[in-house]
Short mmCIF file of N, CA and C in Angstrom, two decimals:
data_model
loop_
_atom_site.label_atom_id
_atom_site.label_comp_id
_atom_site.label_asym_id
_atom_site.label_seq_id
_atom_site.Cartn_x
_atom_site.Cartn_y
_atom_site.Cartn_z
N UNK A 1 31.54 -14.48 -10.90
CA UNK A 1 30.64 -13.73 -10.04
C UNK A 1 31.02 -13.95 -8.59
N UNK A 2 31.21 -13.15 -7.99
CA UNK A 2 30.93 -13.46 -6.22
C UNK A 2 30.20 -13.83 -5.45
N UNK A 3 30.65 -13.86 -4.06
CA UNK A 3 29.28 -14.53 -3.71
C UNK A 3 27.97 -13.59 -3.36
N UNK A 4 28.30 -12.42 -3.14
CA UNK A 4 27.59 -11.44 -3.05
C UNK A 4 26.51 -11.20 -4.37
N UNK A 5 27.38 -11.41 -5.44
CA UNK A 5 26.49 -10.50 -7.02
C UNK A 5 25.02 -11.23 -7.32
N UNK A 6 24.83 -12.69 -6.67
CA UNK A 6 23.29 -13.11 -6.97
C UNK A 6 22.19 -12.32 -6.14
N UNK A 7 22.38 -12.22 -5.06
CA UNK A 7 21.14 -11.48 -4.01
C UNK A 7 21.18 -9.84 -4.48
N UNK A 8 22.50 -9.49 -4.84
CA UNK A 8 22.52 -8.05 -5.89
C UNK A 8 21.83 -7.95 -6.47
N UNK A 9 21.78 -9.16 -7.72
CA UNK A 9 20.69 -8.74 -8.47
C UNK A 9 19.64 -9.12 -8.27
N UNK A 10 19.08 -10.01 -7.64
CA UNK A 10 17.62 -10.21 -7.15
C UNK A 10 16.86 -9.49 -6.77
N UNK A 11 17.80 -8.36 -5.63
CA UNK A 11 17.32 -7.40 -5.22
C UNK A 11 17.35 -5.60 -6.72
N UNK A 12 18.21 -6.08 -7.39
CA UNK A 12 18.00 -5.02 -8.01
C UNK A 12 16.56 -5.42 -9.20
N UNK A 13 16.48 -6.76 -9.39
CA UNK A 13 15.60 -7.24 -10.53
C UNK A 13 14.52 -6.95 -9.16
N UNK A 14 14.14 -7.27 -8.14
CA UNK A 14 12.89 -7.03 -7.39
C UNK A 14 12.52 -5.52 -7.63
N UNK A 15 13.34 -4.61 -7.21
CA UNK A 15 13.26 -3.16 -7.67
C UNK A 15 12.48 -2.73 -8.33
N UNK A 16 13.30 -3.19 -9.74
CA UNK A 16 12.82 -3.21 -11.04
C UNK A 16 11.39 -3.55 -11.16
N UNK A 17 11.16 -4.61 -10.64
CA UNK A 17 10.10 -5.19 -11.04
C UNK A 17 8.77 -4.08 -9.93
N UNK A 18 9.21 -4.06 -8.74
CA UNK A 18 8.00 -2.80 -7.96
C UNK A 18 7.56 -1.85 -8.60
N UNK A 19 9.12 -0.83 -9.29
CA UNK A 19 8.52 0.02 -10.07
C UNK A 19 7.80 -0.20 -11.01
N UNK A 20 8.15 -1.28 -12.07
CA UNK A 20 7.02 -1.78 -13.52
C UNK A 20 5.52 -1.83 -12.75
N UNK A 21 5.68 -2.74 -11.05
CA UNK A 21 3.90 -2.81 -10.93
C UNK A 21 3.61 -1.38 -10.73
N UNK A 22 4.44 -0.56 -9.86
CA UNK A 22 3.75 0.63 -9.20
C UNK A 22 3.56 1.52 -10.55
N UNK A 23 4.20 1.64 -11.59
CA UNK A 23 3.90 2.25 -12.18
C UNK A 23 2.66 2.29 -13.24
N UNK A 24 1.85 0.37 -13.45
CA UNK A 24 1.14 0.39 -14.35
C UNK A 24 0.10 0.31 -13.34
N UNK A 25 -0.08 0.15 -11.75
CA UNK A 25 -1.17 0.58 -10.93
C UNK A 25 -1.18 2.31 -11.01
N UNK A 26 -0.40 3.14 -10.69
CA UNK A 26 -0.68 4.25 -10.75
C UNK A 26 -1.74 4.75 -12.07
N UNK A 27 -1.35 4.01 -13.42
CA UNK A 27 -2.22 4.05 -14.45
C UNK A 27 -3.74 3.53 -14.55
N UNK A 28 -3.65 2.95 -13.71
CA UNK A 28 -4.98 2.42 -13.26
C UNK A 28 -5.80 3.11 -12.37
N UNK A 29 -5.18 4.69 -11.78
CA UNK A 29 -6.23 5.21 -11.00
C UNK A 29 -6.01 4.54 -9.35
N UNK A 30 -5.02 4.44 -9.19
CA UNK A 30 -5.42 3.38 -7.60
C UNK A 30 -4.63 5.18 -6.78
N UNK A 31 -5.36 4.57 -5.72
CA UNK A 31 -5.68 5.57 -4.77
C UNK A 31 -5.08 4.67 -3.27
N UNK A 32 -5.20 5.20 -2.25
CA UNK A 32 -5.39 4.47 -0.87
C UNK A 32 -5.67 5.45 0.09
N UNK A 33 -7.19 4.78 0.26
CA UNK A 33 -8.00 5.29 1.18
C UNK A 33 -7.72 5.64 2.61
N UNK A 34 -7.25 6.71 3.07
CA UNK A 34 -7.04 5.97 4.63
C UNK A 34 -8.29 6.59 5.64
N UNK A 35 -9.06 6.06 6.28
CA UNK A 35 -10.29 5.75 6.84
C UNK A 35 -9.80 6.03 8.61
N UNK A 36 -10.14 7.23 8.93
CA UNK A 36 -10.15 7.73 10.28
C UNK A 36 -10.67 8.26 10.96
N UNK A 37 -11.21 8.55 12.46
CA UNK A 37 -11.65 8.83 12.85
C UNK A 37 -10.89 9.91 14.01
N UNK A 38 -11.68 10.77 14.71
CA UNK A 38 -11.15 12.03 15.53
C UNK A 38 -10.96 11.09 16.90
N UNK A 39 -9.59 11.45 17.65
CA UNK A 39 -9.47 10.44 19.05
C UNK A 39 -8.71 9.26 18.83
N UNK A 40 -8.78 8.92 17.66
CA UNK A 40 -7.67 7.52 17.46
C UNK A 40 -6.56 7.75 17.33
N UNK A 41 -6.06 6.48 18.90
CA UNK A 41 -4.68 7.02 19.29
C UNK A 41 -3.57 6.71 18.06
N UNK A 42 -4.08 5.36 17.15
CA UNK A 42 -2.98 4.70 16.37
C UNK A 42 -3.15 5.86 14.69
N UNK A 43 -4.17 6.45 14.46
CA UNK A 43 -4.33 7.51 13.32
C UNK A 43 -3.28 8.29 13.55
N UNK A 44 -3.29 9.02 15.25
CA UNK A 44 -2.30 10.16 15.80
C UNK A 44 -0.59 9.98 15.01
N UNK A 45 -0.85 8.33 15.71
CA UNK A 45 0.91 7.68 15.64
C UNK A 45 1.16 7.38 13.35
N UNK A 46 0.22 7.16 13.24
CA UNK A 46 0.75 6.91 11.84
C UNK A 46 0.58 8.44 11.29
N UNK A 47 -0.26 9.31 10.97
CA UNK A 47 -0.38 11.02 10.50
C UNK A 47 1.29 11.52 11.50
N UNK A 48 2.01 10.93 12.23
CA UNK A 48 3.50 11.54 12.89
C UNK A 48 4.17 10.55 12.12
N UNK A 49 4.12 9.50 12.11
CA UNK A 49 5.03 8.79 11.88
C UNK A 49 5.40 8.29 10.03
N UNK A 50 4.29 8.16 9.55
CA UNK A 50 4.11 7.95 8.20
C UNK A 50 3.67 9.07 7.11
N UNK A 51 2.35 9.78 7.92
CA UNK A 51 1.99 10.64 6.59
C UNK A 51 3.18 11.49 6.39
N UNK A 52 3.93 12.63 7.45
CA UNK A 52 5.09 13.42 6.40
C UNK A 52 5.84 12.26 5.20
N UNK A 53 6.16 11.26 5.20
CA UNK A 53 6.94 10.73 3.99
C UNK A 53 6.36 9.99 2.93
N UNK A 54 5.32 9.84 3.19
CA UNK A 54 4.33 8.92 2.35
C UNK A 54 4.22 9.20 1.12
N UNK A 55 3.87 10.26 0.91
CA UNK A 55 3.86 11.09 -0.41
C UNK A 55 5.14 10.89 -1.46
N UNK A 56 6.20 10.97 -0.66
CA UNK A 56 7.76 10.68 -1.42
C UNK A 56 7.90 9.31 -1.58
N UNK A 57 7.17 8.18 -1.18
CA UNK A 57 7.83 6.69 -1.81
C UNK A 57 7.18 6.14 -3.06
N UNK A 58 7.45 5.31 -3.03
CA UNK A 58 7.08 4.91 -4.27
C UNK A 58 6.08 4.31 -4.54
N UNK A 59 4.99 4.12 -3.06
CA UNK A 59 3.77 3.42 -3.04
C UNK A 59 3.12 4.74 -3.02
N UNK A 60 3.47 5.94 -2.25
CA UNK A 60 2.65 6.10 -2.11
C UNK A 60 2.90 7.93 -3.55
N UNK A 61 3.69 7.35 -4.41
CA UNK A 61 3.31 7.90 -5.80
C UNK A 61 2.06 7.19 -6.83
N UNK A 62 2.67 5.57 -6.29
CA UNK A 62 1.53 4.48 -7.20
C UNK A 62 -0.19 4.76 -6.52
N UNK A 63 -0.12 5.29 -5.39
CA UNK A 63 -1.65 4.80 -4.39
C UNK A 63 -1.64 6.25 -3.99
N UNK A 64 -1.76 7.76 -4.35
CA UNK A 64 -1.91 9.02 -3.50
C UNK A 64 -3.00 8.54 -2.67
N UNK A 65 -2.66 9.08 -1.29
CA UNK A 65 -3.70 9.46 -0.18
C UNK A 65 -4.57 9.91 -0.10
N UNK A 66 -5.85 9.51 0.18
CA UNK A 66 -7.12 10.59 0.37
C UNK A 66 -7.75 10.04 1.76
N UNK A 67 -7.40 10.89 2.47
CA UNK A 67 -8.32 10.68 4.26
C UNK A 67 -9.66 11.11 4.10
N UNK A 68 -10.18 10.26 4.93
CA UNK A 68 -11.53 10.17 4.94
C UNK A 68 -12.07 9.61 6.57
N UNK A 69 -12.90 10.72 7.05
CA UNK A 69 -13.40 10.31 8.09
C UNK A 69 -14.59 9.16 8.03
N UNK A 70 -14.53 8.41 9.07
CA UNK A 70 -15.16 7.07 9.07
C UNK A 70 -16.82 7.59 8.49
N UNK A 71 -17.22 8.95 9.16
CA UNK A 71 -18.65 8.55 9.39
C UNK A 71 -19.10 9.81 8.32
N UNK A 72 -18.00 9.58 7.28
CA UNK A 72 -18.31 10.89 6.27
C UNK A 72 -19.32 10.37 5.00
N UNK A 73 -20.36 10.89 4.52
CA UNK A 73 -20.99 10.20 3.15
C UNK A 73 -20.02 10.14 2.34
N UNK A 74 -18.96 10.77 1.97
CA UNK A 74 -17.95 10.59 0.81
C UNK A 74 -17.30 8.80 0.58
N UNK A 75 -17.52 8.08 2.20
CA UNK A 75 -17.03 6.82 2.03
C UNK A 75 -18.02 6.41 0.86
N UNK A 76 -18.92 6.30 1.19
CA UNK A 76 -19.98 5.54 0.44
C UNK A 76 -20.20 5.47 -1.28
N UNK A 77 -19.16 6.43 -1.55
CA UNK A 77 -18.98 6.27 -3.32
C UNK A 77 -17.93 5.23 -3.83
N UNK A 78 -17.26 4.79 -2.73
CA UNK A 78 -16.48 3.58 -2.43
C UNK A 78 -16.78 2.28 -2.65
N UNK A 79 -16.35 1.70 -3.46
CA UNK A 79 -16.85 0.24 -3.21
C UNK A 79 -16.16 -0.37 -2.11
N UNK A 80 -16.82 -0.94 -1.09
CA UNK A 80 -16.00 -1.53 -0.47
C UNK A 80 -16.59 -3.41 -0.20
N UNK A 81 -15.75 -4.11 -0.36
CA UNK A 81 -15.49 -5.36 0.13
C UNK A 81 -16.50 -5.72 1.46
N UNK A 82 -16.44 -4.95 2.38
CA UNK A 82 -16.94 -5.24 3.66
C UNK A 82 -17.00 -3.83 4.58
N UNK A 83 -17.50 -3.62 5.32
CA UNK A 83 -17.85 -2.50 6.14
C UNK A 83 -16.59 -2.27 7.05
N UNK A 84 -16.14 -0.45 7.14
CA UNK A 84 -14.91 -0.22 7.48
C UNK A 84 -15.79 -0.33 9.42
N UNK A 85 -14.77 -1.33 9.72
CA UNK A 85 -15.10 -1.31 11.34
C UNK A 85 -14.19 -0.75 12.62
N UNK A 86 -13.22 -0.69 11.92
CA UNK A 86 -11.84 -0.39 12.81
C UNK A 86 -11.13 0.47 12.44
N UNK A 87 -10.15 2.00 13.09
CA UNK A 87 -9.74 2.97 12.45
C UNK A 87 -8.32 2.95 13.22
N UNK A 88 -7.47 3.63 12.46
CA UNK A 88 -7.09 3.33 10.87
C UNK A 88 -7.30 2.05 10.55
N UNK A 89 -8.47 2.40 8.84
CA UNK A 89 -8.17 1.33 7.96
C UNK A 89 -7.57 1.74 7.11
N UNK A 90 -6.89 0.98 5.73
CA UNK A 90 -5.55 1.94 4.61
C UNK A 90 -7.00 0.55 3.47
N UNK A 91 -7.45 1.82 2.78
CA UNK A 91 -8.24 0.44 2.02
C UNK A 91 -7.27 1.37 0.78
N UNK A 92 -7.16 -0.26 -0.17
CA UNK A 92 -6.33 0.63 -1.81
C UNK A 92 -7.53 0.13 -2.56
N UNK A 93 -7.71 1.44 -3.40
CA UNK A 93 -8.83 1.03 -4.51
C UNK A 93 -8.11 1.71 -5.96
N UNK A 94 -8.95 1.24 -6.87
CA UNK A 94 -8.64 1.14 -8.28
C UNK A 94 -10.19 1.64 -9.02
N UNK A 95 -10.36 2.82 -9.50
CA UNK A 95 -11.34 3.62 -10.14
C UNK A 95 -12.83 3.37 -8.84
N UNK A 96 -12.37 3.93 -7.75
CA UNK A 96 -13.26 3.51 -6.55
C UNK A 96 -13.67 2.61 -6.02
N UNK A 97 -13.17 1.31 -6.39
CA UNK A 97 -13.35 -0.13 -6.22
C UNK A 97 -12.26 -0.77 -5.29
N UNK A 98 -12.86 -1.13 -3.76
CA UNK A 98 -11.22 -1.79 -3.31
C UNK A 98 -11.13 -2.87 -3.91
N UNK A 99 -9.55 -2.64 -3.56
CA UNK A 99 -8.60 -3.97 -4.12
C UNK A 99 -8.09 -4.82 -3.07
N UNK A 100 -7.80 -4.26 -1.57
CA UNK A 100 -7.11 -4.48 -0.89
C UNK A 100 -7.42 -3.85 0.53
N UNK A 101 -7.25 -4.17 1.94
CA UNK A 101 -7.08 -3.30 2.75
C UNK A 101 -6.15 -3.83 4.05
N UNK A 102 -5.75 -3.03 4.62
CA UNK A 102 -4.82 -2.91 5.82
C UNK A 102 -5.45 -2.23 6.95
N UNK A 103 -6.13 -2.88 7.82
CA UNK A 103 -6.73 -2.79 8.93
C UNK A 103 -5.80 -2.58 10.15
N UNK A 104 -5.87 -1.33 10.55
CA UNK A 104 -4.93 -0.98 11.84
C UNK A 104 -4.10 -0.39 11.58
N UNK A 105 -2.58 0.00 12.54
CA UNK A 105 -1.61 0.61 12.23
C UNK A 105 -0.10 -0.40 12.51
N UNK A 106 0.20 -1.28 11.63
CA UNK A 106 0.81 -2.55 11.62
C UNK A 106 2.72 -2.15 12.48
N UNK A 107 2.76 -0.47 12.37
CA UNK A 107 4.48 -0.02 13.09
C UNK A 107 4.63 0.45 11.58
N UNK A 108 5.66 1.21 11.78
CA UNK A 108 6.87 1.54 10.61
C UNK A 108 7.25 0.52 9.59
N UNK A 109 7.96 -0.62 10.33
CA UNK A 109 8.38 -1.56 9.72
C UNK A 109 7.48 -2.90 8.92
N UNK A 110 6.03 -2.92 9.44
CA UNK A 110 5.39 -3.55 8.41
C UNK A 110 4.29 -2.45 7.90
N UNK A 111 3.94 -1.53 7.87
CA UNK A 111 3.01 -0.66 7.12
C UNK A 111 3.62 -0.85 5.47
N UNK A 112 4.85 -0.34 5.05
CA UNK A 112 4.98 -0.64 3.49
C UNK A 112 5.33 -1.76 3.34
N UNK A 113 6.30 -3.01 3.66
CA UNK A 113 5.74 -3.93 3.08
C UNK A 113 4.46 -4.80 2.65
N UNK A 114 3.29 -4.55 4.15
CA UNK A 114 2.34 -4.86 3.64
C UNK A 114 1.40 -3.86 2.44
N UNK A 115 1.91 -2.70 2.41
CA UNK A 115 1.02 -2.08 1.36
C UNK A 115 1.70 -2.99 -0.06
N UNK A 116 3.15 -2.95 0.05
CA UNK A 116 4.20 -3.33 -1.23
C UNK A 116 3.07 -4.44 -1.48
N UNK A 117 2.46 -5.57 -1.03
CA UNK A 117 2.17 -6.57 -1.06
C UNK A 117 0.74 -6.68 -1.82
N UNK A 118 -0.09 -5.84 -0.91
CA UNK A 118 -1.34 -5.12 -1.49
C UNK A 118 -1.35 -4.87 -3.14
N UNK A 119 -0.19 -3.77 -3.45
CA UNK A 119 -0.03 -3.39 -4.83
C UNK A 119 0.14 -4.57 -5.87
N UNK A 120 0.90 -5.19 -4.71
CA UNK A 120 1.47 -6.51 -5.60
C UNK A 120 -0.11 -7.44 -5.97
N UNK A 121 -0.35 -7.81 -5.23
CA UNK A 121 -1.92 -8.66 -5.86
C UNK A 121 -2.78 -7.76 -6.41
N UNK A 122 -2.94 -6.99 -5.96
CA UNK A 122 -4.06 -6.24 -7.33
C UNK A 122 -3.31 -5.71 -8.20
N UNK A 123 -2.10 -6.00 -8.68
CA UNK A 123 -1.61 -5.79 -10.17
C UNK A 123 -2.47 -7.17 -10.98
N UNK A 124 -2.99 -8.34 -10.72
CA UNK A 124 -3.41 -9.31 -11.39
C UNK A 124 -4.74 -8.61 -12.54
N UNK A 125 -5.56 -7.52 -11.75
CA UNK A 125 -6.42 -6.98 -12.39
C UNK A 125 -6.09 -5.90 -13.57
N UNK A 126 -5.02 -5.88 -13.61
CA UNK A 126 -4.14 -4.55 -14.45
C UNK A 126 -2.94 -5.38 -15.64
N UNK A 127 -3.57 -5.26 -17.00
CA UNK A 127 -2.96 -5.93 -18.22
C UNK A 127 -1.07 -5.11 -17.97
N UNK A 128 -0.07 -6.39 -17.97
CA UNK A 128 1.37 -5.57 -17.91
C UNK A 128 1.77 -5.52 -19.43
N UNK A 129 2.80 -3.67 -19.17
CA UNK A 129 2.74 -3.64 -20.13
C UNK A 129 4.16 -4.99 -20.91
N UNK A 130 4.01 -5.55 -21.97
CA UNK A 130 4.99 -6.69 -22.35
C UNK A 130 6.64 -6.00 -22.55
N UNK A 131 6.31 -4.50 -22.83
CA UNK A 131 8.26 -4.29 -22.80
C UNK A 131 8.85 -3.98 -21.43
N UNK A 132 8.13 -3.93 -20.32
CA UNK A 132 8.63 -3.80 -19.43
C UNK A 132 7.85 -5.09 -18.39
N UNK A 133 7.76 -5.86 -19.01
CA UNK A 133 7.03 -7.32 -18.05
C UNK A 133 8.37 -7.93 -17.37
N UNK A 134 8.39 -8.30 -16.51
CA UNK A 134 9.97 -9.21 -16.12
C UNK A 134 9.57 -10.50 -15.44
N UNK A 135 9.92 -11.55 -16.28
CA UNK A 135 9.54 -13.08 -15.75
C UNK A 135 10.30 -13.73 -14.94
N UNK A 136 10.71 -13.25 -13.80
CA UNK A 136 11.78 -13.92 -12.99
C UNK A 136 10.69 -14.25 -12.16
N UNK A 137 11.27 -14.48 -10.86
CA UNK A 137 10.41 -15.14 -9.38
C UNK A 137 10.83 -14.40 -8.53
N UNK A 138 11.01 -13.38 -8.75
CA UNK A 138 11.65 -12.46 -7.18
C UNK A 138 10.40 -11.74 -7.16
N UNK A 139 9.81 -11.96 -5.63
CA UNK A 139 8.82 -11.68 -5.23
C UNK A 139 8.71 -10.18 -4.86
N UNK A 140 8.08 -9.47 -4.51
CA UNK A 140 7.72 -8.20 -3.42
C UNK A 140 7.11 -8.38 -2.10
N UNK A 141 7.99 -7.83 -1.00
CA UNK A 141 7.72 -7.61 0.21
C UNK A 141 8.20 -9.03 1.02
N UNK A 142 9.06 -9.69 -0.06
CA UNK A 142 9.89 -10.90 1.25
C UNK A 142 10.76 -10.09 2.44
N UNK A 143 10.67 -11.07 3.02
CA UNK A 143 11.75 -10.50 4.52
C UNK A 143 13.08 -9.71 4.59
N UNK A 144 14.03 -9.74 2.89
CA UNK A 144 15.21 -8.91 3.02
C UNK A 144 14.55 -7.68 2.73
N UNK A 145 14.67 -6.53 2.81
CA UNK A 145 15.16 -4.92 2.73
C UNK A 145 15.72 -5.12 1.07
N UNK A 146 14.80 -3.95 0.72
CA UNK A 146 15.57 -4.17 -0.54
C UNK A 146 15.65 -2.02 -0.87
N UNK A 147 17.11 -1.87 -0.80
CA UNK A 147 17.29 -0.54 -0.74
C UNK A 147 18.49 -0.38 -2.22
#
């Protein structure tokens, strides 16, 4: 092997392993809320910067989008954890129940890893399926890029 072929596959077994979670959260109904209001400068910068591609990755096949204005009754069929105080919030829920949320607009470069991360702990609530379970230790959303 080279010295290259171990982080190869770490990164290809990490892969692997995003899609197995994203795919048995998508089965679970998970959604991600994103919680906005009219005038918010950082909503402006993420709806330019994030919503055109969002739809095409792979979180956000596992978590589809549903915007929701802060001060709409539709929040309120939501379970939420704690009261949305700050806009953009990115709450991820699972059959209307959050799991997770991302308060603010974190840049380009940490918005999906921290969602990757999100998905990643509330997979604990979601039975994996055993032919596609993978027992290694390669985490989701460490510091390398995994392309």
């Amino acid at each position: 092997m080279g010295a290259f072929a171990l982080p190869s596959l770490a990164r290809a077994c990490a892969g692997a392993l995003l899609a197995t979670l994203l795919a048995a959260h998508a089965a679970a109904a998970a959604e991600l809320v994103y919680v906005r209001e009219a005038g918010c400068p950082y909503c402006k910068m993420w709806d330019e910067r994030i919503g055109p591609i969002y739809g095409k990755t792979a979180e956000g096949k596992a978590a589809p989008l549903r915007s929701i204005d802060k001060r709409s009754p539709e929040l309120a069929a939501i379970k939420l954890s704690r009261p949305i105080r700050y806009t953009p919030t990115f709450v991820l829920v699972t059959n209307d129940v959050e799991t997770g949320r991302i308060e603010g607009y974190p840049g380009e470069d940490f918005f999906f890893p921290r969602l990757a991360r999100l998905l990643e702990e509330s997979q604990a609530d979601i039975q994996p399926n055993p032919a596609t379970a993978f027992s290694g230790d390669v985490g989701i959303g460490s510091p390398q890029k995994m392309h």
